[in-house]
mmCIF file of C-alpha atoms in Angstrom:
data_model
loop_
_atom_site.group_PDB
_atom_site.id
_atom_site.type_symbol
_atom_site.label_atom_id
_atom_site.label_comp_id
_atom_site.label_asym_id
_atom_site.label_seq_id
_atom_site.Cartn_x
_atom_site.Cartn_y
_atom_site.Cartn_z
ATOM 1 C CA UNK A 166 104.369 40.859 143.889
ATOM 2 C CA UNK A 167 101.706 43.676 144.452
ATOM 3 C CA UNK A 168 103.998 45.398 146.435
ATOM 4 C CA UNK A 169 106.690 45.501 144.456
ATOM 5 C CA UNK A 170 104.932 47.187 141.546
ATOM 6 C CA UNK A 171 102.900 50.108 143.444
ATOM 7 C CA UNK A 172 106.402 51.790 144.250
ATOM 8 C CA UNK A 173 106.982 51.781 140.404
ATOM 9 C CA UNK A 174 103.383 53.015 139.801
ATOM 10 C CA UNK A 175 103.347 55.598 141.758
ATOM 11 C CA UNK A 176 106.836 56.760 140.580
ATOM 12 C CA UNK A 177 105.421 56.703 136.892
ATOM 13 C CA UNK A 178 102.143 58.413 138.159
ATOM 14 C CA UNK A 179 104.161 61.125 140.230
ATOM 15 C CA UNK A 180 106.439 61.983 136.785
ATOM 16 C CA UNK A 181 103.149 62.074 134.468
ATOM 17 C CA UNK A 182 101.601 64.473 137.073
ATOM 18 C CA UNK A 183 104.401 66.385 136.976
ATOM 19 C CA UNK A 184 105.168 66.517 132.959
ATOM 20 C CA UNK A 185 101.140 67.576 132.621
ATOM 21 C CA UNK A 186 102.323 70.700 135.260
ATOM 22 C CA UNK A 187 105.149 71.757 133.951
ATOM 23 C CA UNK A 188 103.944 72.014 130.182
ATOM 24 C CA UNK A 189 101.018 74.832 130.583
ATOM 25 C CA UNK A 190 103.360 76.685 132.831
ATOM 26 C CA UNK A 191 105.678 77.134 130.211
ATOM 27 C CA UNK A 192 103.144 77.402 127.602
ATOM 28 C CA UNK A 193 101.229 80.179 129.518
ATOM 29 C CA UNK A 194 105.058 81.553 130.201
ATOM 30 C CA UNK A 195 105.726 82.287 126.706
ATOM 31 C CA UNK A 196 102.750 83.387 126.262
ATOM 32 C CA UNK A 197 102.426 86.002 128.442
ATOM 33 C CA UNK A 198 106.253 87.086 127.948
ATOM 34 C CA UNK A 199 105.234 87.414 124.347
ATOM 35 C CA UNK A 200 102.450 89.743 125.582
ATOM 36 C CA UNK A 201 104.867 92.369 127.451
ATOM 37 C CA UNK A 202 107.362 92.322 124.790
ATOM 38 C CA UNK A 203 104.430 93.830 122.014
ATOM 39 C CA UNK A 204 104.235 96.792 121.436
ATOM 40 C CA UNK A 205 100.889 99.712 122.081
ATOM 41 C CA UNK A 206 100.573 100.678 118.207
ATOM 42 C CA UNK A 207 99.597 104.652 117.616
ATOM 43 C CA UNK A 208 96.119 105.820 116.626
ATOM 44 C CA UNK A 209 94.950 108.906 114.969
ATOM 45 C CA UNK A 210 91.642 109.615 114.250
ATOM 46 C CA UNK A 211 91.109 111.786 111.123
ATOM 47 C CA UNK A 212 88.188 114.141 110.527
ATOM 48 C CA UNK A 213 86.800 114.600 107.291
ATOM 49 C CA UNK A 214 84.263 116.466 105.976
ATOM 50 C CA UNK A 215 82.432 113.232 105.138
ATOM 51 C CA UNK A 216 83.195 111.803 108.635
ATOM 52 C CA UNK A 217 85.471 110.536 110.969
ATOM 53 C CA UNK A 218 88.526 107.967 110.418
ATOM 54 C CA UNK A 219 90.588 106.197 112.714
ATOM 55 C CA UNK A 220 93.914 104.790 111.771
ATOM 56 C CA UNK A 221 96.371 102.178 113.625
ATOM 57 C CA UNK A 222 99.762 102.623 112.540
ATOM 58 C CA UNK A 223 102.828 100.240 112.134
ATOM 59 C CA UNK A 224 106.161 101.644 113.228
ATOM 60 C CA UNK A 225 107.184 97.890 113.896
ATOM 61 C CA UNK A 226 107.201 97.359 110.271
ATOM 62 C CA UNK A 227 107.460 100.744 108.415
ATOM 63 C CA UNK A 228 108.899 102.768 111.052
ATOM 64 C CA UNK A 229 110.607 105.263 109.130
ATOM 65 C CA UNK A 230 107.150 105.934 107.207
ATOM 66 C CA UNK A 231 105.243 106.288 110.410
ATOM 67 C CA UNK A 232 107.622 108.805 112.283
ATOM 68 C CA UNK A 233 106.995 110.956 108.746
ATOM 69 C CA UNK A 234 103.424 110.332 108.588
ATOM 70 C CA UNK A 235 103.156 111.629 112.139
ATOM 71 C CA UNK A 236 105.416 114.646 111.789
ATOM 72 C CA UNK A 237 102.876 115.926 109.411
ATOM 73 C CA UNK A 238 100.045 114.851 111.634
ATOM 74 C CA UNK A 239 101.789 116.721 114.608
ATOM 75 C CA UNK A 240 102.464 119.959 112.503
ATOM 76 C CA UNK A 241 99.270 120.490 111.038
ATOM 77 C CA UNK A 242 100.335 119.772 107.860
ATOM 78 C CA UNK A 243 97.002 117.827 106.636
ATOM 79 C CA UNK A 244 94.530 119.941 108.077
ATOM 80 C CA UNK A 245 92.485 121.627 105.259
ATOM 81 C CA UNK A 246 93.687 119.528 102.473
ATOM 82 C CA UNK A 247 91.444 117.521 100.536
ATOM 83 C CA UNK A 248 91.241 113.806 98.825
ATOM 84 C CA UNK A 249 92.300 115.132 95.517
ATOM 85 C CA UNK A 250 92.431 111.418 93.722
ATOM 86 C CA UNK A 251 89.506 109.343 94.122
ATOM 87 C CA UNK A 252 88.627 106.511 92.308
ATOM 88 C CA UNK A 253 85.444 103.793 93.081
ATOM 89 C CA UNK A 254 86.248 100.019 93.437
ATOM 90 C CA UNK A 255 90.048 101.162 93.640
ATOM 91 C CA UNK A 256 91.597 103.833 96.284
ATOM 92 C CA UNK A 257 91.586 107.479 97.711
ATOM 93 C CA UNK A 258 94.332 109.664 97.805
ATOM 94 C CA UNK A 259 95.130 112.601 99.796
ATOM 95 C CA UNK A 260 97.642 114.723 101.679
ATOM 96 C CA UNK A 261 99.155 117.140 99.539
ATOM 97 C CA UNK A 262 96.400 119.761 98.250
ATOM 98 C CA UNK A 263 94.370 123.033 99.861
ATOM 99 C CA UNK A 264 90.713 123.384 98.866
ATOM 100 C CA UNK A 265 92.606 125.340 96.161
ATOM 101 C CA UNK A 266 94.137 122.737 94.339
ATOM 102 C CA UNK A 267 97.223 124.136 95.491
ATOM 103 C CA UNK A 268 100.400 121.973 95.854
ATOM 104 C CA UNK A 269 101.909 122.008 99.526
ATOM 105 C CA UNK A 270 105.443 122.142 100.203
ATOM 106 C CA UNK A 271 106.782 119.163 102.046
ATOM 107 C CA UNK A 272 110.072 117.625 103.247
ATOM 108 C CA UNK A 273 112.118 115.580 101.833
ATOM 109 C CA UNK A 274 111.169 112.373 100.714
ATOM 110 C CA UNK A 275 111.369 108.957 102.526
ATOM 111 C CA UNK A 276 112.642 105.603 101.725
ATOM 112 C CA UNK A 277 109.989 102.951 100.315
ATOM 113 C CA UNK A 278 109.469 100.540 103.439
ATOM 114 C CA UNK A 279 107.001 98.418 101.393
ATOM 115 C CA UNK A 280 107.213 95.019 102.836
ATOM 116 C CA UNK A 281 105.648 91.897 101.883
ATOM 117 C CA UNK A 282 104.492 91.850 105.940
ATOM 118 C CA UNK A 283 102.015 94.570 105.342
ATOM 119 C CA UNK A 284 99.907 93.944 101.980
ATOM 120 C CA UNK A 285 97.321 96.585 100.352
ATOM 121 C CA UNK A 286 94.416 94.828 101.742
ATOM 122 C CA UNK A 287 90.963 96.498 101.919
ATOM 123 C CA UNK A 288 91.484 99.338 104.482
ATOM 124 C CA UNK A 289 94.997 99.748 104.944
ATOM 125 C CA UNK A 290 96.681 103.092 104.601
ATOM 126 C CA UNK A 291 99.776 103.302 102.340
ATOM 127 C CA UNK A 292 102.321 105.958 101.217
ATOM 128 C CA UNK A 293 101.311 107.298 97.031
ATOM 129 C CA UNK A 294 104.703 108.303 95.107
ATOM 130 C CA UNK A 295 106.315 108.442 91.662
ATOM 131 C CA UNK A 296 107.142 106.425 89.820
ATOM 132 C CA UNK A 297 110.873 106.811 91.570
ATOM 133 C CA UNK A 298 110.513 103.947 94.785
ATOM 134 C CA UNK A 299 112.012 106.305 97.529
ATOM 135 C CA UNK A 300 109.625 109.052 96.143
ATOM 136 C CA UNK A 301 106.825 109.193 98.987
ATOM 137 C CA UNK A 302 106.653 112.566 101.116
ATOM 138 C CA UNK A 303 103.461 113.634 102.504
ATOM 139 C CA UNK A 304 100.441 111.731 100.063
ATOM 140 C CA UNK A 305 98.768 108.930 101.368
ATOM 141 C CA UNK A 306 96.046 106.875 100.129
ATOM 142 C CA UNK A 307 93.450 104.137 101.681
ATOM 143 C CA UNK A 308 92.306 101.363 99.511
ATOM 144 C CA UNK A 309 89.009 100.621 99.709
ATOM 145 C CA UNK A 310 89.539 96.983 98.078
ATOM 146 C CA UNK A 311 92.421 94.443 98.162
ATOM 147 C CA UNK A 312 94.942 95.905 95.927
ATOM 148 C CA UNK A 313 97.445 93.297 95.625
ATOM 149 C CA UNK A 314 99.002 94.231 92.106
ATOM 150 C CA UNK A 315 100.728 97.170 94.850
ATOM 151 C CA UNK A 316 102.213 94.595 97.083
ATOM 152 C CA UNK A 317 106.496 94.476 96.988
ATOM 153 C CA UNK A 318 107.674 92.565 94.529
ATOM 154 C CA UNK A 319 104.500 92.005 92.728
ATOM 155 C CA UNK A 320 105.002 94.539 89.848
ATOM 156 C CA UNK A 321 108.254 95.841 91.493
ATOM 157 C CA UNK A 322 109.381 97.693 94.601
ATOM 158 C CA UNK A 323 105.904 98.225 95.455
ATOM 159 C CA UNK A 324 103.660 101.091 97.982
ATOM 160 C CA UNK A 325 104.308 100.885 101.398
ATOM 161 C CA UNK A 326 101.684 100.359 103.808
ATOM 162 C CA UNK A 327 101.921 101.582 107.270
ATOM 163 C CA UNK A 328 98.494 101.094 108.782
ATOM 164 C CA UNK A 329 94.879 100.310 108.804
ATOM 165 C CA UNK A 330 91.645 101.792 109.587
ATOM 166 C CA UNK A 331 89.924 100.309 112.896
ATOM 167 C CA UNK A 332 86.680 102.933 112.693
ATOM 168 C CA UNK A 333 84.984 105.044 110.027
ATOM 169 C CA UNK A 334 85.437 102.314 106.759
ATOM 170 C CA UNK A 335 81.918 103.376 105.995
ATOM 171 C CA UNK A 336 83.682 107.097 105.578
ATOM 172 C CA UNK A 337 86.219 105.518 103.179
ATOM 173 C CA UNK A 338 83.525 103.898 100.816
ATOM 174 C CA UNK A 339 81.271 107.127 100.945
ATOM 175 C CA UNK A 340 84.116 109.269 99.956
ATOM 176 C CA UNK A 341 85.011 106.666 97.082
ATOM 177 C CA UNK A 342 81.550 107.235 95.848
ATOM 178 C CA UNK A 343 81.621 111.149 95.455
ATOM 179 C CA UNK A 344 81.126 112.541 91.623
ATOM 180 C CA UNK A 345 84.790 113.143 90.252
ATOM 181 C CA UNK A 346 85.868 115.011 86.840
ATOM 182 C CA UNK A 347 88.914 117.311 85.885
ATOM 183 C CA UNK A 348 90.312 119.985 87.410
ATOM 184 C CA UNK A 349 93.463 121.722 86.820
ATOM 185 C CA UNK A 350 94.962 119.302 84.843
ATOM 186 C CA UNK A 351 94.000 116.369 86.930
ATOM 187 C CA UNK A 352 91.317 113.881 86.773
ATOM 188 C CA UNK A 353 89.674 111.940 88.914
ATOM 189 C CA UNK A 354 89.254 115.281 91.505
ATOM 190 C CA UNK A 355 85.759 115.447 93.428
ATOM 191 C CA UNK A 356 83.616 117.620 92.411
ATOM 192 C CA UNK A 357 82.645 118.689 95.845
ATOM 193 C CA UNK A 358 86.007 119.280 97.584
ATOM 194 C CA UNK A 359 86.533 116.298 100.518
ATOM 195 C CA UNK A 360 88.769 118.467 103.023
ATOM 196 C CA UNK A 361 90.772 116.474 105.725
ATOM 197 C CA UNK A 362 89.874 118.868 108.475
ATOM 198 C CA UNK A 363 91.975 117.926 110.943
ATOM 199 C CA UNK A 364 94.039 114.850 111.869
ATOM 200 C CA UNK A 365 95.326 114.151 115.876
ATOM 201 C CA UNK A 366 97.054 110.998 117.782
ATOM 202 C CA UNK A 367 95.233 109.967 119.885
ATOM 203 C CA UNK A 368 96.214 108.837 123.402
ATOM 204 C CA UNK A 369 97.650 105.305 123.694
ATOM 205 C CA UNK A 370 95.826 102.760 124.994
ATOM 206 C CA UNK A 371 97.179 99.791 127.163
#
């Protein structure tokens, strides 16, 4: 009677062995198939007269709004321009004024690729515009807390974010804290100019 019910142990021992195998292969599988398939997301690293920034973009979400952000990036466009909106406990907005004050020309404006994937968390970098949705050409603007009222959908079409800082937050919040006033019809304008020196991608990383 022994005998007869090793064969039909070891049968049920040999498949259990076997099941055990065969599901961290495939789990490990996917895993790792998942990992070739993602994508190395751009960095550029923006100098400020208060410090240094670095920035991860999102082309897998906003692509459109990355490949415009880093035209400008690649063609100088940013360097010398300033923060020109800044506002504590809120944002700060740059990308489209000398040390002058002076307006610079830009290209032609994008489509809004707000998404509710990519929310205006503490951090992240999003496109400013009018109050027109596919209005966004060359300003930017980091917020320094969660903004969710400037998610999509919230109050409307929303800001679209394309990116986060990964160094130099401690730049963001010292450049929120500058004095601000009026100047040239605008408020909110540091007193002290911040000028974006320069901004430059920086080599991928795998």
């Amino acid at each position: 009677m022994l005998n007869s019910v090793r064969p039909v142990q070891k049968l049920i021992a040999a498949l259990i062995v076997l099941f055990v195998a065969f599901i961290p292969t495939t789990a490990v599988q996917a895993q790792s198939d998942n990992s070739s398939g993602d994508e190395v997301l751009p960095k550029v690293r923006m100098v400020t007269s208060l410090g240094a920034v670095v920035l991860q973009l999102r082309p897998d979400v906003a692509p459109e709004t990355v490949e415009n952000f880093l035209t400008y990036v690649t063609d100088g466009f940013y360097d010398s321009t300033i923060f020109h909106r800044v506002i504590p406990g809120f944002m700060i907005q740059g990308g489209g004024f000398t040390t002058a004050l002076s307006r610079k020309q830009t290209g032609a404006p994008i489509v809004n690729e707000a998404s509710p994937t990519l929310k205006n968390l503490r951090g992240t970098i999003s496109m400013a515009r009018t109050s027109a949705p596919d209005s966004a050409t060359s300003q930017f603007f980091i917020n320094q807390v969660d903004n969710s009222f400037l998610d999509a959908g919230v109050r409307g079409p929303g800001y679209a974010v394309f990116g986060k800082v990964v160094e130099g937050m401690e730049v963001v919040d010292a450049i929120a804290d500058v004095e601000t006033g009026y100047s040239r019809g605008m408020a909110d304008v540091p007193v002290e100019p911040v000028v974006i020196e320069n901004v430059t991608v920086l080599e991928s990383e795998q």
